[in-house]
Amino acid sequence: MTQNTYLDSFRKTFEISTEKMLEIAYGFRQAMEAGLQGQESPLKMLPSFIERPSGNEEGVFYTVDMGGTNVRSTKFKLSNRGFERLGEVKSRLKDPDGNYDYTNENTSAEMLFDFFAKNTEKLIQQGEQQASLGEGPKLGHTFSFPSRQVGINEAYLIEWTKEIKVAGVVGNNPNKLLKEALQRHNIDIEPVAILNDTVGTLLVAQYTHENADIGVIMGTGYNSCYLEGKHPLTGKEMIVNMEAGNFNIKLPLTKYDIEIDKRSVIPGAQLLEKMVSGYYIGEIATLIIEDFYANKAIFDDTDSMNKFRSKKIEIDSLDVENYILYPERTTHVLGCSLDDAMKLKDISKSIVLRTARLVVATLFGTLLHIEDNEIKNEHVIAVDGTIFEKMPNVPELMQQAMDELTRSPNKIVFKLVKDGSGLGAAIAAAVAEAKSY
Ligand code: BGC
């Protein structure tokens, strides 16, 4: 096979046709409905015990946001559907220089949650003395991992995702662990709400967009939630965390995806997430390039390949973004020809286009459920995460794919919602407070 025919046939394996998107959408809708009824389904359909916010949420709230790459403690003031960020401390869970790692199996639950408490302590020290905080401030906790929720303040971690392996958290309530850690640090702040980052993103969007009813995270991990009109548990509106990253029906898995899955901490799980999210995209690109090299379809000299291999592979999708945006720079970094750099660009673009189309297919499936087949209304889909925000053209590619499916341009629109996982937690804490009176 010539170099170019290898590239062409690779491109084809990454293409997702309109028909394939529809097939995935129907499968997704079915899986949603099975999961909602408590039947066997790859979609966990986890209740959040949160409905649409009233917009009257007010007060000062602390938040802890644990997403997988960083932990963030923030203090927000909410009023009149607006907010002010009064302070924030962000720390990486894994030190890039290798001094510590709070994601591996040698970390205990206490160590992890003490790290969160210390982060909150720094935030308090940044602003004011604890003594002046007033009567037991409340905290909202965004914990972005599949958790079986039994109330707004009580959830149990089902399993870690995003390759985290911390011991002693699965099966436990992260808000209880957080509360104990805060107490160990003599911090008088009470966790009152726990939520998924998708739910936070949707809550924030609902402040400004009346039609917002789906929330999506396209970051280190992948997931979506939606507002169920009549939840089987309550008969009322409720936001449902679908854990969409675990969807696995009719996905066009390539040999690369199968390999990524095999090498992962939880083989067989999170198949969609492993095809579309920031944690895995860089690794997919690496596998493809290794394959191209083995088949003499890229890099005539071993030097460039060795340079490519020795480059630190980022746990995010930065490389893919750079290959698309800066092929000239790639030629310098890897000492390769412009032709090779353009191949890296092409491969990366195929991965990104596939991401956009797979994600949109599942979102279309969600709309089919919400509208019961015929999409008559306008909807706003709130999205957060670096893949949507930073990866070249992703919002446009998603809009095109959605318009292709609805055949009604811009009826469904995507809105970037920044910091849904932080601010959403403050809104959730306010909702929990209002409920407790
Ligand atoms: C988790 C979800 C989360 C998503 C985005 C996934 O790995 O299972 O709960 O919403 O990542 O952060």
Short mmCIF file of C-alpha atoms and ligand atoms in Angstrom, two decimals:
data_model
loop_
_atom_site.label_atom_id
_atom_site.label_comp_id
_atom_site.label_asym_id
_atom_site.label_seq_id
_atom_site.Cartn_x
_atom_site.Cartn_y
_atom_site.Cartn_z
CA MET A 1 0.00 0.00 0.00
CA THR A 2 1.37 3.45 -0.78
CA GLN A 3 1.64 5.96 2.06
CA ASN A 4 -1.39 7.84 0.83
CA THR A 5 -3.64 4.83 0.39
CA TYR A 6 -2.78 3.85 3.99
CA LEU A 7 -3.93 7.30 5.10
CA ASP A 8 -7.10 7.04 3.00
CA SER A 9 -8.08 3.68 4.36
CA PHE A 10 -7.36 4.87 7.92
CA ARG A 11 -9.59 7.91 7.32
CA LYS A 12 -12.45 5.65 6.26
CA THR A 13 -12.29 3.61 9.47
CA PHE A 14 -12.75 6.85 11.44
CA GLU A 15 -15.68 8.16 9.38
CA ILE A 16 -19.13 8.20 10.98
CA SER A 17 -21.90 8.43 8.37
CA THR A 18 -25.31 10.01 8.97
CA GLU A 19 -26.81 6.52 9.05
CA LYS A 20 -24.32 5.40 11.69
CA MET A 21 -25.13 8.48 13.79
CA LEU A 22 -28.82 7.63 13.58
CA GLU A 23 -28.20 4.02 14.53
CA ILE A 24 -26.23 5.16 17.60
CA ALA A 25 -28.93 7.72 18.46
CA TYR A 26 -31.70 5.10 18.46
CA GLY A 27 -29.60 2.72 20.53
CA PHE A 28 -28.84 5.51 22.97
CA ARG A 29 -32.49 6.41 23.39
CA GLN A 30 -33.38 2.78 24.05
CA ALA A 31 -30.59 2.45 26.60
CA MET A 32 -31.81 5.64 28.35
CA GLU A 33 -35.32 4.32 28.64
CA ALA A 34 -34.20 0.88 29.87
CA GLY A 35 -31.91 2.50 32.46
CA LEU A 36 -34.65 4.84 33.67
CA GLN A 37 -36.91 1.84 34.27
CA GLY A 38 -34.16 0.15 36.24
CA GLN A 39 -33.54 -2.45 33.53
CA GLU A 40 -30.13 -3.65 32.38
CA SER A 41 -28.46 -0.81 30.44
CA PRO A 42 -24.99 0.60 29.81
CA LEU A 43 -26.44 3.96 30.90
CA LYS A 44 -26.59 4.20 34.68
CA MET A 45 -29.21 7.01 34.57
CA LEU A 46 -28.35 8.26 38.05
CA PRO A 47 -30.85 10.55 39.77
CA SER A 48 -29.44 13.86 41.03
CA PHE A 49 -32.32 14.91 43.31
CA ILE A 50 -31.99 18.35 41.73
CA GLU A 51 -34.53 20.00 39.48
CA ARG A 52 -34.38 23.28 37.58
CA PRO A 53 -33.03 26.06 39.86
CA SER A 54 -35.52 28.82 40.71
CA GLY A 55 -33.07 31.64 40.02
CA ASN A 56 -33.63 32.99 43.54
CA GLU A 57 -30.64 31.17 45.01
CA GLU A 58 -28.67 33.58 47.20
CA GLY A 59 -25.78 33.68 49.63
CA VAL A 60 -22.11 32.83 49.99
CA PHE A 61 -21.13 29.21 49.37
CA TYR A 62 -17.96 27.19 49.27
CA THR A 63 -17.39 24.56 46.63
CA VAL A 64 -15.01 21.68 46.08
CA ASP A 65 -14.64 20.46 42.53
CA MET A 66 -12.97 17.09 41.98
CA GLY A 67 -12.78 16.22 38.31
CA GLY A 68 -9.79 13.96 37.85
CA THR A 69 -6.94 16.26 36.90
CA ASN A 70 -7.32 19.05 39.46
CA VAL A 71 -9.12 19.77 42.67
CA ARG A 72 -10.49 23.25 43.11
CA SER A 73 -11.88 25.03 46.15
CA THR A 74 -13.86 28.15 45.39
CA LYS A 75 -15.98 30.65 47.29
CA PHE A 76 -18.93 32.14 45.43
CA LYS A 77 -21.48 34.79 46.17
CA LEU A 78 -24.81 34.17 44.42
CA SER A 79 -27.48 36.78 43.87
CA ASN A 80 -29.97 37.79 41.16
CA ARG A 81 -29.04 34.93 38.82
CA GLY A 82 -25.50 36.25 38.90
CA PHE A 83 -22.39 35.38 40.82
CA GLU A 84 -19.14 36.72 42.11
CA ARG A 85 -16.06 34.56 42.66
CA LEU A 86 -14.66 35.59 46.02
CA GLY A 87 -11.61 33.33 45.94
CA GLU A 88 -10.22 30.16 44.45
CA VAL A 89 -7.40 27.67 45.04
CA LYS A 90 -6.60 25.02 42.45
CA SER A 91 -4.16 22.13 42.85
CA ARG A 92 -3.14 19.31 40.54
CA LEU A 93 -3.89 15.81 41.80
CA LYS A 94 -0.65 14.64 40.24
CA ASP A 95 2.49 16.73 40.43
CA PRO A 96 3.97 17.06 36.92
CA ASP A 97 7.47 16.83 38.46
CA GLY A 98 6.58 13.55 40.12
CA ASN A 99 6.70 14.72 43.77
CA TYR A 100 3.25 13.41 44.62
CA ASP A 101 0.35 11.56 43.01
CA TYR A 102 -3.11 11.50 44.58
CA THR A 103 -4.59 9.37 41.81
CA ASN A 104 -2.79 6.05 42.31
CA GLU A 105 -3.53 2.95 44.39
CA ASN A 106 -1.09 3.97 47.14
CA THR A 107 -3.35 6.88 48.05
CA SER A 108 -5.98 6.21 50.72
CA ALA A 109 -9.37 7.92 50.93
CA GLU A 110 -8.11 9.90 53.96
CA MET A 111 -5.05 11.13 52.07
CA LEU A 112 -7.14 12.23 49.09
CA PHE A 113 -9.79 14.04 51.11
CA ASP A 114 -7.18 15.61 53.42
CA PHE A 115 -5.66 17.04 50.24
CA PHE A 116 -9.06 18.59 49.40
CA ALA A 117 -9.39 19.93 52.95
CA LYS A 118 -5.92 21.49 52.78
CA ASN A 119 -6.88 23.13 49.52
CA THR A 120 -9.98 24.60 51.19
CA GLU A 121 -7.82 25.70 54.12
CA LYS A 122 -5.61 27.67 51.72
CA LEU A 123 -8.70 29.34 50.29
CA ILE A 124 -9.85 30.36 53.75
CA GLN A 125 -6.40 31.70 54.62
CA GLN A 126 -6.36 33.62 51.37
CA GLY A 127 -9.44 35.58 52.28
CA GLU A 128 -10.34 35.89 55.89
CA GLN A 129 -9.86 34.20 59.22
CA GLN A 130 -12.12 31.26 59.86
CA ALA A 131 -13.45 32.95 62.98
CA SER A 132 -15.04 35.63 60.84
CA LEU A 133 -16.75 33.19 58.51
CA GLY A 134 -19.97 33.36 60.43
CA GLU A 135 -22.39 30.55 61.20
CA GLY A 136 -21.26 27.27 59.63
CA PRO A 137 -20.93 28.12 55.92
CA LYS A 138 -22.25 25.51 53.48
CA LEU A 139 -20.46 23.72 50.70
CA GLY A 140 -21.42 22.16 47.37
CA HIS A 141 -19.23 19.33 46.13
CA THR A 142 -18.86 18.45 42.48
CA PHE A 143 -17.59 14.91 42.36
CA SER A 144 -17.34 13.84 38.73
CA PHE A 145 -17.43 10.08 38.90
CA PRO A 146 -20.33 7.63 38.65
CA SER A 147 -22.04 7.79 42.03
CA ARG A 148 -25.33 6.27 43.10
CA GLN A 149 -27.19 9.21 44.52
CA VAL A 150 -29.82 8.66 47.21
CA GLY A 151 -30.36 12.29 48.20
CA ILE A 152 -28.97 15.71 47.36
CA ASN A 153 -26.24 15.23 50.00
CA GLU A 154 -25.68 11.50 49.80
CA ALA A 155 -24.08 9.50 47.03
CA TYR A 156 -21.93 6.39 46.81
CA LEU A 157 -19.07 6.00 44.36
CA ILE A 158 -19.80 3.06 42.03
CA GLU A 159 -16.38 2.96 40.38
CA TRP A 160 -13.52 5.27 39.55
CA THR A 161 -13.11 6.38 35.95
CA LYS A 162 -10.43 8.44 34.17
CA GLU A 163 -7.81 5.91 35.32
CA ILE A 164 -7.99 6.91 39.02
CA LYS A 165 -7.21 4.12 41.48
CA VAL A 166 -7.38 5.68 44.98
CA ALA A 167 -8.16 3.01 47.59
CA GLY A 168 -11.12 3.03 49.97
CA VAL A 169 -13.48 5.42 48.16
CA VAL A 170 -15.56 3.03 46.01
CA GLY A 171 -18.77 2.21 47.90
CA ASN A 172 -18.42 5.27 50.16
CA ASN A 173 -20.10 8.66 50.28
CA PRO A 174 -17.55 11.27 49.14
CA ASN A 175 -19.40 14.01 51.03
CA LYS A 176 -19.04 12.12 54.30
CA LEU A 177 -15.33 11.62 53.57
CA LEU A 178 -15.02 15.32 52.79
CA LYS A 179 -16.87 16.34 55.94
CA GLU A 180 -14.57 14.16 58.08
CA ALA A 181 -11.48 15.60 56.40
CA LEU A 182 -12.71 19.18 56.97
CA GLN A 183 -13.32 18.31 60.63
CA ARG A 184 -9.80 16.85 60.93
CA HIS A 185 -8.56 20.25 59.77
CA ASN A 186 -10.87 22.15 62.15
CA ILE A 187 -12.69 23.72 59.23
CA ASP A 188 -16.25 24.59 60.14
CA ILE A 189 -17.79 24.25 56.67
CA GLU A 190 -20.59 21.81 56.06
CA PRO A 191 -21.05 19.89 52.80
CA VAL A 192 -24.77 20.02 51.93
CA ALA A 193 -24.87 18.93 48.29
CA ILE A 194 -23.01 16.53 46.02
CA LEU A 195 -23.39 16.53 42.26
CA ASN A 196 -21.87 15.49 38.96
CA ASP A 197 -20.08 18.08 36.78
CA THR A 198 -22.62 17.61 33.97
CA VAL A 199 -25.39 18.53 36.41
CA GLY A 200 -23.51 21.65 37.53
CA THR A 201 -23.05 22.67 33.90
CA LEU A 202 -26.76 22.33 33.18
CA LEU A 203 -27.74 24.23 36.36
CA VAL A 204 -25.55 27.16 35.34
CA ALA A 205 -26.95 27.17 31.79
CA GLN A 206 -30.50 27.16 33.13
CA TYR A 207 -29.82 30.51 34.77
CA THR A 208 -29.44 32.15 31.39
CA HIS A 209 -31.11 29.87 28.83
CA GLU A 210 -34.70 28.91 29.34
CA ASN A 211 -34.43 26.03 26.84
CA ALA A 212 -31.33 24.47 28.32
CA ASP A 213 -32.10 20.86 29.18
CA ILE A 214 -28.94 18.90 28.38
CA GLY A 215 -25.52 19.30 30.03
CA VAL A 216 -22.33 17.82 28.58
CA ILE A 217 -18.71 17.56 29.71
CA MET A 218 -16.09 17.04 27.02
CA GLY A 219 -12.92 17.23 29.05
CA THR A 220 -10.58 14.70 30.63
CA GLY A 221 -13.70 12.51 30.81
CA TYR A 222 -16.93 12.43 28.83
CA ASN A 223 -20.52 12.45 30.11
CA SER A 224 -23.94 14.03 29.69
CA CYS A 225 -27.07 14.70 31.76
CA TYR A 226 -30.56 15.93 30.90
CA LEU A 227 -33.70 17.20 32.57
CA GLU A 228 -36.20 14.35 32.81
CA GLY A 229 -39.74 15.76 32.75
CA LYS A 230 -41.30 13.04 34.89
CA HIS A 231 -38.81 11.04 36.85
CA PRO A 232 -40.03 7.55 37.89
CA LEU A 233 -38.83 8.18 41.48
CA THR A 234 -40.67 11.44 42.10
CA GLY A 235 -43.09 11.91 39.19
CA LYS A 236 -41.54 15.38 38.84
CA GLU A 237 -38.71 17.04 36.94
CA MET A 238 -35.25 15.83 37.84
CA ILE A 239 -31.82 16.13 36.28
CA VAL A 240 -30.45 12.69 35.45
CA ASN A 241 -26.73 11.96 35.20
CA MET A 242 -26.61 9.42 32.39
CA GLU A 243 -22.94 8.42 32.73
CA ALA A 244 -22.95 8.47 28.94
CA GLY A 245 -19.23 7.67 28.77
CA ASN A 246 -20.15 4.06 29.48
CA PHE A 247 -22.37 3.79 26.38
CA ASN A 248 -21.25 0.83 24.26
CA ILE A 249 -23.98 -0.13 21.73
CA LYS A 250 -23.11 -0.26 18.01
CA LEU A 251 -19.99 1.85 18.50
CA PRO A 252 -17.66 1.62 15.49
CA LEU A 253 -14.65 0.43 17.52
CA THR A 254 -11.38 0.33 15.59
CA LYS A 255 -8.38 -1.82 16.46
CA TYR A 256 -6.94 1.23 18.22
CA ASP A 257 -9.96 1.61 20.47
CA ILE A 258 -9.82 -2.07 21.34
CA GLU A 259 -6.17 -1.73 22.29
CA ILE A 260 -6.81 1.39 24.44
CA ASP A 261 -9.58 -0.47 26.24
CA LYS A 262 -7.36 -3.51 26.86
CA ARG A 263 -4.63 -1.37 28.41
CA SER A 264 -7.01 0.59 30.67
CA VAL A 265 -7.71 0.20 34.39
CA ILE A 266 -11.29 -0.87 33.67
CA PRO A 267 -11.37 -2.89 30.43
CA GLY A 268 -14.83 -3.22 28.90
CA ALA A 269 -16.17 -0.10 30.66
CA GLN A 270 -16.45 3.53 29.50
CA LEU A 271 -16.08 2.58 25.82
CA LEU A 272 -17.57 5.80 24.45
CA GLU A 273 -15.47 7.87 26.85
CA LYS A 274 -12.34 6.05 25.64
CA MET A 275 -13.17 7.08 22.04
CA VAL A 276 -13.94 10.75 22.65
CA SER A 277 -12.40 12.17 25.79
CA GLY A 278 -9.27 14.17 26.49
CA TYR A 279 -7.67 11.53 28.68
CA TYR A 280 -7.56 9.05 25.80
CA ILE A 281 -7.37 11.09 22.60
CA GLY A 282 -3.61 11.62 22.82
CA GLU A 283 -3.11 7.91 23.37
CA ILE A 284 -5.30 7.06 20.36
CA ALA A 285 -3.18 9.35 18.20
CA THR A 286 -0.02 7.67 19.48
CA LEU A 287 -1.28 4.18 18.64
CA ILE A 288 -2.27 5.25 15.14
CA ILE A 289 1.11 6.82 14.46
CA GLU A 290 2.93 3.71 15.74
CA ASP A 291 0.79 1.69 13.33
CA PHE A 292 1.54 4.05 10.43
CA TYR A 293 5.24 3.83 11.19
CA ALA A 294 5.20 0.03 11.38
CA ASN A 295 3.56 0.05 7.93
CA LYS A 296 6.05 2.55 6.52
CA ALA A 297 3.29 5.10 6.04
CA ILE A 298 4.95 7.92 8.02
CA PHE A 299 8.49 9.11 8.90
CA ASP A 300 11.11 7.75 6.53
CA ASP A 301 13.79 8.10 9.18
CA THR A 302 13.85 6.57 12.66
CA ASP A 303 15.01 9.86 14.20
CA SER A 304 11.62 11.55 13.88
CA MET A 305 9.85 8.48 15.21
CA ASN A 306 12.19 8.31 18.18
CA LYS A 307 11.62 11.99 18.86
CA PHE A 308 7.89 11.39 18.66
CA ARG A 309 8.18 8.50 21.16
CA SER A 310 10.40 10.33 23.60
CA LYS A 311 8.09 13.31 23.81
CA LYS A 312 6.24 13.23 27.08
CA ILE A 313 2.73 12.05 26.26
CA GLU A 314 0.40 14.49 27.92
CA ILE A 315 -2.54 13.21 29.91
CA ASP A 316 -4.64 15.60 27.90
CA SER A 317 -5.13 16.15 24.25
CA LEU A 318 -2.62 18.97 23.81
CA ASP A 319 -0.55 17.15 21.21
CA VAL A 320 -3.53 16.51 18.99
CA GLU A 321 -4.47 20.19 19.20
CA ASN A 322 -0.91 21.23 18.30
CA TYR A 323 -0.70 18.85 15.33
CA ILE A 324 -3.86 20.36 13.90
CA LEU A 325 -2.98 23.97 14.50
CA TYR A 326 0.76 24.09 13.97
CA PRO A 327 2.13 21.63 11.39
CA GLU A 328 5.12 23.95 10.86
CA ARG A 329 5.94 23.66 14.52
CA THR A 330 5.57 19.86 14.32
CA THR A 331 8.30 19.80 11.67
CA HIS A 332 10.66 21.54 14.12
CA VAL A 333 9.68 19.53 17.18
CA LEU A 334 10.02 16.15 15.45
CA GLY A 335 12.53 17.11 12.78
CA CYS A 336 10.18 15.71 10.14
CA SER A 337 9.05 16.80 6.68
CA LEU A 338 6.02 19.04 6.18
CA ASP A 339 4.41 16.10 4.44
CA ASP A 340 4.67 13.99 7.63
CA ALA A 341 3.45 16.90 9.76
CA MET A 342 0.42 17.17 7.46
CA LYS A 343 -0.26 13.47 8.03
CA LEU A 344 -0.22 14.03 11.79
CA LYS A 345 -2.63 16.88 11.22
CA ASP A 346 -4.90 14.68 9.11
CA ILE A 347 -4.90 11.85 11.64
CA SER A 348 -5.67 14.26 14.46
CA LYS A 349 -8.49 15.87 12.48
CA SER A 350 -10.04 12.45 11.88
CA ILE A 351 -10.00 11.71 15.62
CA VAL A 352 -11.61 15.05 16.41
CA LEU A 353 -14.27 14.74 13.72
CA ARG A 354 -15.17 11.27 14.97
CA THR A 355 -15.44 12.65 18.52
CA ALA A 356 -17.84 15.38 17.42
CA ARG A 357 -20.08 12.98 15.47
CA LEU A 358 -20.22 10.26 18.12
CA VAL A 359 -21.10 12.77 20.81
CA VAL A 360 -23.79 14.43 18.69
CA ALA A 361 -25.33 11.05 17.86
CA THR A 362 -25.89 10.35 21.57
CA LEU A 363 -27.23 13.86 22.16
CA PHE A 364 -29.67 13.42 19.30
CA GLY A 365 -30.78 10.17 20.96
CA THR A 366 -31.37 12.15 24.16
CA LEU A 367 -33.50 14.68 22.27
CA LEU A 368 -35.53 11.85 20.72
CA HIS A 369 -36.34 10.69 24.25
CA ILE A 370 -37.16 14.17 25.57
CA GLU A 371 -39.43 14.99 22.62
CA ASP A 372 -40.74 11.48 22.08
CA ASN A 373 -39.44 11.13 18.51
CA GLU A 374 -40.28 14.31 16.66
CA ILE A 375 -38.09 17.22 17.64
CA LYS A 376 -40.47 20.18 17.58
CA ASN A 377 -38.89 22.51 20.11
CA GLU A 378 -35.69 24.48 20.29
CA HIS A 379 -33.10 23.24 22.77
CA VAL A 380 -29.89 24.60 24.22
CA ILE A 381 -27.21 22.04 24.98
CA ALA A 382 -24.74 23.32 27.57
CA VAL A 383 -21.18 22.09 27.10
CA ASP A 384 -18.03 22.52 29.14
CA GLY A 385 -14.56 21.02 28.83
CA THR A 386 -11.35 21.57 26.92
CA ILE A 387 -12.28 19.42 23.93
CA PHE A 388 -15.25 21.68 23.18
CA GLU A 389 -13.51 24.87 24.19
CA LYS A 390 -10.03 24.41 22.74
CA MET A 391 -9.97 21.66 20.12
CA PRO A 392 -10.05 23.33 16.68
CA ASN A 393 -13.53 23.52 15.14
CA VAL A 394 -15.29 21.17 17.54
CA PRO A 395 -18.34 23.44 18.14
CA GLU A 396 -18.75 23.92 14.36
CA LEU A 397 -18.35 20.21 13.64
CA MET A 398 -20.93 19.39 16.30
CA GLN A 399 -23.38 21.97 14.95
CA GLN A 400 -22.99 20.57 11.42
CA ALA A 401 -23.57 17.02 12.63
CA MET A 402 -26.62 18.05 14.65
CA ASP A 403 -28.12 19.99 11.72
CA GLU A 404 -27.53 16.96 9.52
CA LEU A 405 -29.68 14.90 11.91
CA THR A 406 -32.44 17.41 12.65
CA ARG A 407 -32.46 18.80 9.08
CA SER A 408 -33.44 22.05 10.75
CA PRO A 409 -30.40 24.29 11.05
CA ASN A 410 -29.73 25.78 14.48
CA LYS A 411 -32.90 24.45 16.06
CA ILE A 412 -30.60 22.78 18.55
CA VAL A 413 -27.70 24.96 19.65
CA PHE A 414 -24.59 24.33 21.73
CA LYS A 415 -23.45 26.87 24.32
CA LEU A 416 -20.12 26.85 26.05
CA VAL A 417 -20.71 27.10 29.78
CA LYS A 418 -17.51 27.86 31.60
CA ASP A 419 -17.00 26.63 35.10
CA GLY A 420 -20.27 24.76 35.43
CA SER A 421 -18.61 22.36 37.84
CA GLY A 422 -17.60 25.17 40.21
CA LEU A 423 -20.53 27.54 40.06
CA GLY A 424 -23.04 24.70 39.63
CA ALA A 425 -21.94 23.31 43.00
CA ALA A 426 -22.68 26.67 44.66
CA ILE A 427 -26.15 26.69 43.07
CA ALA A 428 -26.74 23.11 44.24
CA ALA A 429 -25.70 24.04 47.80
CA ALA A 430 -28.16 26.95 47.72
CA VAL A 431 -30.92 24.66 46.41
CA ALA A 432 -30.15 22.17 49.22
CA GLU A 433 -30.27 24.96 51.80
CA ALA A 434 -33.59 26.25 50.51
CA LYS A 435 -35.03 22.71 50.70
CA SER A 436 -33.94 22.22 54.30
CA TYR A 437 -36.14 25.04 55.62
C1 BGC B 1 -17.25 10.31 34.82
C2 BGC B 1 -18.44 11.23 34.85
C3 BGC B 1 -18.00 12.66 34.57
C4 BGC B 1 -17.18 12.73 33.30
C5 BGC B 1 -16.68 14.13 33.00
C6 BGC B 1 -16.44 10.50 33.55
O1 BGC B 1 -15.27 9.72 33.60
O2 BGC B 1 -17.66 8.96 34.92
O3 BGC B 1 -19.11 11.15 36.09
O4 BGC B 1 -19.14 13.47 34.46
O5 BGC B 1 -16.07 11.87 33.42
O6 BGC B 1 -15.91 14.65 34.02
#
